[in-house]
């Protein structure tokens, strides 16, 4: 069976594609290879994927609706889509707002149009984000909670994508599921995320800013857990959408443990055998102090079970980093 993975050269898309290939799926990857961060890292991930004969790659921009529809005509036998391509990052959305509107709204709409055109599509699964919970004070964050107050444009585009998907799913009976990912980390990670930034700074003896004076908590979620949860969701379309009057659903995909940011940093220090030079700063605009994921529904409906603690995951990340950069 054929699965289309968008953002296949990205951090999660790379792991997703590898796991799908291991399970015997044929994977088609799409990515625009945008230069938001080091394109070499994306090329290296892609090179590894291309070693598998069941992986094929299309260098396409989702914003090019016509190119995406033409692609769909060539691949009308696609069974599943895992849509991960997006302009990610909360902080960058203050600097480059239009790239968020292009990738996360126009690009997302092009994916919905593609879904509409595919005759054999069983399930459209797409990445949303815990950032949609904004400054909600009710914890843990549950999908039933109101999320009408995004505090970054990134969050606003992710919430908008959920709404657009709802309407397409309703109008055209497309089984669709949005997964709100919580802080994902692991090998081949994104250079703009905390695990990467802290590891790099400590190794280079650089001072590193820690926001809200270190008083933050996150559901650091290991990438393999995210991938396993997403694939389980994808495969359980019939179960999730058994009542076809509800063709769109949302779930949280996050670790069930919320960790103190400083504990995460101390673990990196421990693995590196080196102390961080920390510069404590105030809260960043658009950032939230604490996230806790309510995951009972994801566990009940498709068996999502985060298994990797930061004690296992952080060494895996740090060892990959040292190996990849030869430091
Ligand atoms: N990593 C996390 O902690 C996290 C948390 C919540 C949600 N998410 C979501 O998960 C998804 C994957 O995130 P990631 O961490 O792998 O990010 P990433 O930036 O590593 O991967 C995204 C990929 O999409 C590609 N892309 C961007 N715009 C595109 C376009 N218009 N057309 C084609 N390709 C395009 C990029 O080149 C990149 O390779 C995103 O939707 C992101 O918003 C990630």
Short mmCIF file of C-alpha atoms and ligand atoms in Angstrom, two decimals:
data_model
loop_
_atom_site.label_atom_id
_atom_site.label_comp_id
_atom_site.label_asym_id
_atom_site.label_seq_id
_atom_site.Cartn_x
_atom_site.Cartn_y
_atom_site.Cartn_z
CA UNK A 1 0.00 0.00 0.00
CA UNK A 2 1.15 3.49 -0.85
CA UNK A 3 1.55 6.22 1.75
CA UNK A 4 2.27 9.83 0.87
CA UNK A 5 4.40 11.57 3.51
CA UNK A 6 4.70 15.33 3.10
CA UNK A 7 7.70 16.99 4.72
CA UNK A 8 9.58 13.69 4.27
CA UNK A 9 12.98 15.41 4.44
CA UNK A 10 11.99 17.03 7.73
CA UNK A 11 12.71 15.72 11.20
CA UNK A 12 9.48 13.81 11.89
CA UNK A 13 8.83 13.05 8.19
CA UNK A 14 12.18 11.29 7.90
CA UNK A 15 11.49 9.03 10.90
CA UNK A 16 7.91 8.47 9.74
CA UNK A 17 9.05 7.37 6.29
CA UNK A 18 11.68 5.01 7.73
CA UNK A 19 9.14 3.37 10.03
CA UNK A 20 6.57 2.99 7.24
CA UNK A 21 9.16 1.41 4.94
CA UNK A 22 10.11 -1.01 7.72
CA UNK A 23 6.46 -2.01 7.98
CA UNK A 24 6.39 -2.83 4.26
CA UNK A 25 4.59 0.23 2.91
CA UNK A 26 5.61 1.97 -0.29
CA UNK A 27 6.37 5.57 0.64
CA UNK A 28 6.23 8.62 -1.58
CA UNK A 29 7.88 11.65 -0.01
CA UNK A 30 7.24 15.25 -0.92
CA UNK A 31 9.32 18.16 0.37
CA UNK A 32 10.22 21.64 -0.87
CA UNK A 33 13.61 21.45 0.93
CA UNK A 34 13.08 24.97 2.20
CA UNK A 35 16.01 26.75 3.82
CA UNK A 36 14.34 27.48 7.20
CA UNK A 37 17.23 25.47 8.63
CA UNK A 38 20.34 23.72 7.30
CA UNK A 39 19.31 22.11 3.99
CA UNK A 40 22.24 19.67 4.25
CA UNK A 41 20.58 18.02 7.19
CA UNK A 42 17.46 17.54 5.05
CA UNK A 43 19.56 16.18 2.17
CA UNK A 44 21.28 13.68 4.47
CA UNK A 45 17.96 12.41 5.81
CA UNK A 46 16.72 12.08 2.24
CA UNK A 47 19.84 10.21 1.11
CA UNK A 48 19.22 7.62 3.79
CA UNK A 49 15.59 7.20 2.73
CA UNK A 50 16.54 6.89 -0.93
CA UNK A 51 18.59 3.79 -0.13
CA UNK A 52 15.29 1.91 0.11
CA UNK A 53 13.82 0.97 -3.26
CA UNK A 54 10.29 1.41 -1.90
CA UNK A 55 10.87 5.12 -1.31
CA UNK A 56 10.41 7.69 -4.03
CA UNK A 57 10.78 11.43 -3.71
CA UNK A 58 9.17 14.47 -5.32
CA UNK A 59 10.73 17.88 -4.84
CA UNK A 60 7.49 19.86 -4.78
CA UNK A 61 6.08 22.86 -3.02
CA UNK A 62 2.62 22.24 -1.60
CA UNK A 63 1.71 25.84 -2.31
CA UNK A 64 1.71 24.94 -6.02
CA UNK A 65 -1.81 23.59 -6.09
CA UNK A 66 -1.70 22.62 -9.77
CA UNK A 67 1.54 20.67 -9.39
CA UNK A 68 0.03 18.82 -6.42
CA UNK A 69 -3.11 17.92 -8.37
CA UNK A 70 -0.97 16.69 -11.29
CA UNK A 71 1.03 14.63 -8.82
CA UNK A 72 -2.27 13.15 -7.56
CA UNK A 73 -3.27 12.11 -11.10
CA UNK A 74 -0.01 10.17 -11.39
CA UNK A 75 -0.56 8.49 -8.01
CA UNK A 76 -4.28 7.88 -7.84
CA UNK A 77 -3.63 4.63 -5.90
CA UNK A 78 -2.45 6.40 -2.72
CA UNK A 79 -4.14 4.81 0.32
CA UNK A 80 -2.95 7.07 3.11
CA UNK A 81 -1.54 10.55 3.55
CA UNK A 82 0.54 11.67 6.51
CA UNK A 83 0.81 15.41 6.08
CA UNK A 84 3.71 16.86 8.05
CA UNK A 85 5.05 19.59 5.75
CA UNK A 86 4.64 22.97 7.38
CA UNK A 87 6.43 26.08 8.43
CA UNK A 88 7.18 25.06 12.01
CA UNK A 89 8.50 27.05 14.95
CA UNK A 90 6.69 29.44 17.28
CA UNK A 91 9.35 32.11 17.51
CA UNK A 92 10.05 32.45 13.78
CA UNK A 93 6.36 33.25 13.16
CA UNK A 94 7.02 36.69 14.62
CA UNK A 95 9.71 37.28 12.00
CA UNK A 96 8.32 35.65 8.85
CA UNK A 97 4.52 35.60 9.14
CA UNK A 98 3.82 35.13 5.44
CA UNK A 99 5.77 31.89 5.21
CA UNK A 100 3.34 30.46 7.81
CA UNK A 101 0.30 31.58 5.83
CA UNK A 102 1.78 30.10 2.63
CA UNK A 103 2.83 26.70 3.94
CA UNK A 104 0.27 26.11 6.69
CA UNK A 105 -2.83 27.61 5.07
CA UNK A 106 -2.35 27.57 1.27
CA UNK A 107 -0.21 24.39 1.41
CA UNK A 108 -2.71 22.71 3.72
CA UNK A 109 -5.62 23.64 1.43
CA UNK A 110 -3.74 22.14 -1.53
CA UNK A 111 -3.47 18.91 0.45
CA UNK A 112 -7.20 18.94 1.13
CA UNK A 113 -7.85 19.41 -2.59
CA UNK A 114 -5.53 16.49 -3.26
CA UNK A 115 -7.51 14.35 -0.77
CA UNK A 116 -10.70 15.29 -2.57
CA UNK A 117 -9.24 14.10 -5.87
CA UNK A 118 -7.88 10.73 -4.69
CA UNK A 119 -10.37 7.89 -5.27
CA UNK A 120 -8.81 5.31 -2.90
CA UNK A 121 -7.78 7.46 0.03
CA UNK A 122 -8.55 5.69 3.33
CA UNK A 123 -7.25 8.26 5.81
CA UNK A 124 -5.74 11.74 5.87
CA UNK A 125 -3.62 12.21 9.01
CA UNK A 126 -1.99 15.58 9.60
CA UNK A 127 0.21 17.24 12.19
CA UNK A 128 -1.31 19.89 14.35
CA UNK A 129 0.39 21.23 17.45
CA UNK A 130 0.03 21.59 21.21
CA UNK A 131 0.60 25.31 20.59
CA UNK A 132 -3.11 25.62 19.70
CA UNK A 133 -3.82 25.41 23.46
CA UNK A 134 -2.18 28.83 23.77
CA UNK A 135 -2.28 30.19 27.27
CA UNK A 136 -5.03 27.81 28.43
CA UNK A 137 -4.74 27.38 32.17
CA UNK A 138 -6.75 24.18 32.48
CA UNK A 139 -4.35 21.24 32.62
CA UNK A 140 -3.93 18.68 31.19
CA UNK A 141 -4.71 20.01 27.72
CA UNK A 142 -7.63 18.04 26.27
CA UNK A 143 -8.98 18.16 22.71
CA UNK A 144 -12.42 19.14 24.04
CA UNK A 145 -10.99 22.34 25.53
CA UNK A 146 -11.68 25.61 23.73
CA UNK A 147 -8.70 26.72 21.68
CA UNK A 148 -9.83 30.10 20.42
CA UNK A 149 -6.97 32.15 21.85
CA UNK A 150 -3.75 31.24 20.02
CA UNK A 151 -0.84 33.33 21.25
CA UNK A 152 1.35 32.95 18.15
CA UNK A 153 0.65 33.10 14.44
CA UNK A 154 2.06 29.57 14.15
CA UNK A 155 -0.65 28.35 16.54
CA UNK A 156 -3.30 30.35 14.67
CA UNK A 157 -2.35 28.69 11.36
CA UNK A 158 -2.38 25.23 12.94
CA UNK A 159 -5.82 25.83 14.42
CA UNK A 160 -7.00 27.20 11.05
CA UNK A 161 -5.76 24.03 9.34
CA UNK A 162 -7.88 22.00 11.78
CA UNK A 163 -10.93 24.06 10.85
CA UNK A 164 -10.29 23.77 7.10
CA UNK A 165 -9.88 20.02 7.45
CA UNK A 166 -13.13 19.75 9.37
CA UNK A 167 -15.05 21.42 6.56
CA UNK A 168 -13.46 19.34 3.78
CA UNK A 169 -13.92 16.18 5.77
CA UNK A 170 -17.58 17.02 6.34
CA UNK A 171 -18.31 18.12 2.77
CA UNK A 172 -16.45 15.36 0.91
CA UNK A 173 -16.56 12.55 3.52
CA UNK A 174 -12.80 12.38 3.83
CA UNK A 175 -11.74 10.39 6.94
CA UNK A 176 -9.31 12.86 8.49
CA UNK A 177 -7.48 13.04 11.80
CA UNK A 178 -5.43 15.89 13.24
CA UNK A 179 -2.72 15.01 15.73
CA UNK A 180 -1.60 17.71 18.13
CA UNK A 181 2.06 16.91 18.68
CA UNK A 182 3.79 18.02 21.88
CA UNK A 183 7.51 19.02 21.80
CA UNK A 184 9.10 16.25 19.74
CA UNK A 185 12.82 15.47 20.07
CA UNK A 186 15.24 12.76 18.99
CA UNK A 187 18.06 11.95 16.55
CA UNK A 188 18.05 13.92 13.28
CA UNK A 189 16.17 16.65 15.19
CA UNK A 190 15.47 20.23 14.21
CA UNK A 191 18.25 22.76 14.80
CA UNK A 192 15.79 25.39 16.08
CA UNK A 193 14.57 23.20 18.94
CA UNK A 194 15.78 23.10 22.53
CA UNK A 195 17.59 19.72 22.57
CA UNK A 196 19.67 20.81 19.58
CA UNK A 197 20.29 24.38 20.77
CA UNK A 198 21.37 23.30 24.26
CA UNK A 199 23.62 20.47 23.07
CA UNK A 200 25.33 22.70 20.53
CA UNK A 201 25.84 25.55 23.02
CA UNK A 202 27.27 23.28 25.74
CA UNK A 203 29.68 21.58 23.34
CA UNK A 204 30.85 24.97 22.02
CA UNK A 205 31.19 26.55 25.49
CA UNK A 206 28.64 29.15 24.44
CA UNK A 207 26.28 30.94 26.77
CA UNK A 208 22.71 29.78 26.18
CA UNK A 209 19.49 31.64 26.96
CA UNK A 210 16.93 29.79 29.08
CA UNK A 211 13.55 31.49 29.04
CA UNK A 212 11.13 32.24 31.86
CA UNK A 213 14.17 31.82 34.14
CA UNK A 214 14.00 28.05 33.57
CA UNK A 215 10.53 27.80 35.09
CA UNK A 216 8.93 25.80 32.26
CA UNK A 217 7.58 22.30 31.83
CA UNK A 218 7.18 20.35 28.63
CA UNK A 219 5.89 16.94 27.53
CA UNK A 220 9.15 16.11 25.76
CA UNK A 221 8.04 13.36 23.39
CA UNK A 222 10.51 11.03 21.77
CA UNK A 223 10.19 10.89 18.01
CA UNK A 224 9.74 7.08 17.84
CA UNK A 225 6.71 7.36 20.13
CA UNK A 226 5.25 10.08 17.89
CA UNK A 227 5.86 7.98 14.78
CA UNK A 228 4.35 4.81 16.30
CA UNK A 229 1.31 6.75 17.49
CA UNK A 230 0.80 8.40 14.12
CA UNK A 231 1.06 5.14 12.17
CA UNK A 232 -1.30 3.40 14.61
CA UNK A 233 -3.75 6.24 14.08
CA UNK A 234 -3.36 6.03 10.29
CA UNK A 235 -4.02 2.29 10.27
CA UNK A 236 -7.06 2.54 12.53
CA UNK A 237 -9.12 4.81 10.30
CA UNK A 238 -12.07 2.44 10.26
CA UNK A 239 -12.13 2.32 14.06
CA UNK A 240 -11.65 6.03 14.59
CA UNK A 241 -14.22 7.01 12.00
CA UNK A 242 -16.63 4.13 12.53
CA UNK A 243 -19.48 6.58 12.78
CA UNK A 244 -19.16 8.19 9.36
CA UNK A 245 -21.19 11.20 10.43
CA UNK A 246 -18.00 12.29 12.25
CA UNK A 247 -15.26 12.13 9.64
CA UNK A 248 -12.83 14.49 11.38
CA UNK A 249 -11.21 13.84 14.74
CA UNK A 250 -8.46 15.38 16.83
CA UNK A 251 -6.08 13.74 19.27
CA UNK A 252 -3.11 14.68 21.43
CA UNK A 253 0.19 12.93 20.78
CA UNK A 254 2.47 13.75 23.69
CA UNK A 255 4.37 12.13 26.48
CA UNK A 256 2.25 11.53 29.55
CA UNK A 257 4.99 12.95 31.77
CA UNK A 258 5.55 16.68 31.93
CA UNK A 259 9.22 17.35 32.64
CA UNK A 260 10.91 20.40 34.11
CA UNK A 261 12.96 22.16 31.45
CA UNK A 262 15.92 22.34 33.87
CA UNK A 263 15.84 18.54 34.35
CA UNK A 264 16.04 18.16 30.57
CA UNK A 265 19.06 20.48 30.50
CA UNK A 266 20.75 18.66 33.41
CA UNK A 267 20.39 15.37 31.54
CA UNK A 268 22.10 16.84 28.47
CA UNK A 269 24.90 18.12 30.73
CA UNK A 270 25.23 14.69 32.30
CA UNK A 271 25.48 12.89 28.96
CA UNK A 272 28.01 15.43 27.66
CA UNK A 273 29.93 15.48 30.94
CA UNK A 274 29.96 19.26 30.75
CA UNK A 275 28.16 22.15 32.45
CA UNK A 276 25.96 24.58 30.54
CA UNK A 277 26.64 28.32 30.67
CA UNK A 278 23.10 29.49 31.26
CA UNK A 279 21.78 33.03 30.82
CA UNK A 280 18.32 33.18 32.41
CA UNK A 281 15.87 35.41 30.56
CA UNK A 282 12.18 36.35 30.77
CA UNK A 283 9.36 34.71 28.88
CA UNK A 284 9.49 34.86 25.07
CA UNK A 285 6.44 36.25 23.27
CA UNK A 286 4.27 33.44 21.91
CA UNK A 287 5.72 30.84 24.28
CA UNK A 288 3.80 28.96 26.97
CA UNK A 289 5.01 28.08 30.45
CA UNK A 290 3.68 24.57 30.75
CA UNK A 291 2.19 21.82 28.61
CA UNK A 292 0.57 18.61 29.82
CA UNK A 293 -1.09 16.29 27.32
CA UNK A 294 -4.31 14.45 28.00
CA UNK A 295 -3.80 11.25 25.99
CA UNK A 296 -6.51 8.88 27.22
CA UNK A 297 -8.47 9.15 23.95
CA UNK A 298 -5.40 8.42 21.80
CA UNK A 299 -4.62 5.42 24.01
CA UNK A 300 -8.18 4.12 24.00
CA UNK A 301 -8.85 4.65 20.29
CA UNK A 302 -5.61 3.51 18.66
CA UNK A 303 -3.32 2.30 21.43
CA UNK A 304 -0.98 5.30 21.62
CA UNK A 305 1.49 4.66 24.42
CA UNK A 306 4.57 6.86 24.87
CA UNK A 307 7.31 4.56 26.09
CA UNK A 308 10.52 6.56 25.98
CA UNK A 309 11.53 8.57 29.04
CA UNK A 310 13.92 11.52 28.69
CA UNK A 311 16.51 9.35 30.49
CA UNK A 312 16.55 7.09 27.41
CA UNK A 313 15.76 9.66 24.74
CA UNK A 314 18.23 12.41 25.65
CA UNK A 315 21.33 10.15 25.39
CA UNK A 316 20.05 8.89 22.01
CA UNK A 317 19.79 12.46 20.76
CA UNK A 318 23.13 13.62 22.16
CA UNK A 319 24.96 10.56 20.81
CA UNK A 320 23.45 11.11 17.36
CA UNK A 321 24.49 14.79 17.49
CA UNK A 322 28.11 13.96 18.39
CA UNK A 323 28.27 11.31 15.74
CA UNK A 324 26.68 13.41 12.97
CA UNK A 325 28.81 16.51 13.63
CA UNK A 326 31.85 14.49 14.63
CA UNK A 327 32.31 16.44 17.89
N1 LIG B 1 8.87 18.96 16.10
C1 LIG B 1 7.93 19.29 16.98
O1 LIG B 1 8.19 19.39 18.19
C2 LIG B 1 6.53 19.56 16.53
C3 LIG B 1 5.57 19.88 17.52
C4 LIG B 1 4.26 20.13 17.13
C5 LIG B 1 3.91 20.04 15.79
N2 LIG B 1 4.86 19.75 14.85
C6 LIG B 1 4.44 19.67 13.46
O2 LIG B 1 4.93 18.46 12.89
C7 LIG B 1 5.23 18.63 11.52
C8 LIG B 1 6.66 18.21 11.22
O3 LIG B 1 7.54 18.99 12.01
P1 LIG B 1 9.12 18.79 12.00
O4 LIG B 1 9.59 19.06 13.38
O5 LIG B 1 9.47 17.53 11.33
O6 LIG B 1 9.54 20.04 11.09
P2 LIG B 1 10.59 20.16 9.88
O7 LIG B 1 10.71 21.61 9.61
O8 LIG B 1 11.82 19.39 10.20
O9 LIG B 1 9.84 19.43 8.69
C9 LIG B 1 8.92 20.06 7.85
C10 LIG B 1 9.33 19.81 6.42
O10 LIG B 1 8.33 20.38 5.57
C11 LIG B 1 8.97 20.97 4.45
N3 LIG B 1 8.08 22.03 3.94
C12 LIG B 1 7.78 23.22 4.52
N4 LIG B 1 6.94 23.92 3.75
C13 LIG B 1 6.70 23.16 2.65
C14 LIG B 1 5.91 23.33 1.49
N5 LIG B 1 5.21 24.45 1.29
N6 LIG B 1 5.90 22.34 0.55
C15 LIG B 1 6.61 21.20 0.74
N7 LIG B 1 7.38 20.99 1.82
C16 LIG B 1 7.42 21.95 2.77
C17 LIG B 1 10.28 21.52 4.98
O11 LIG B 1 11.25 21.64 3.95
C18 LIG B 1 10.65 20.48 6.03
O12 LIG B 1 11.57 19.53 5.51
C19 LIG B 1 4.94 20.11 11.22
O13 LIG B 1 3.62 20.19 10.71
C20 LIG B 1 5.02 20.77 12.57
O14 LIG B 1 4.23 21.94 12.62
C21 LIG B 1 6.16 19.50 15.19
#
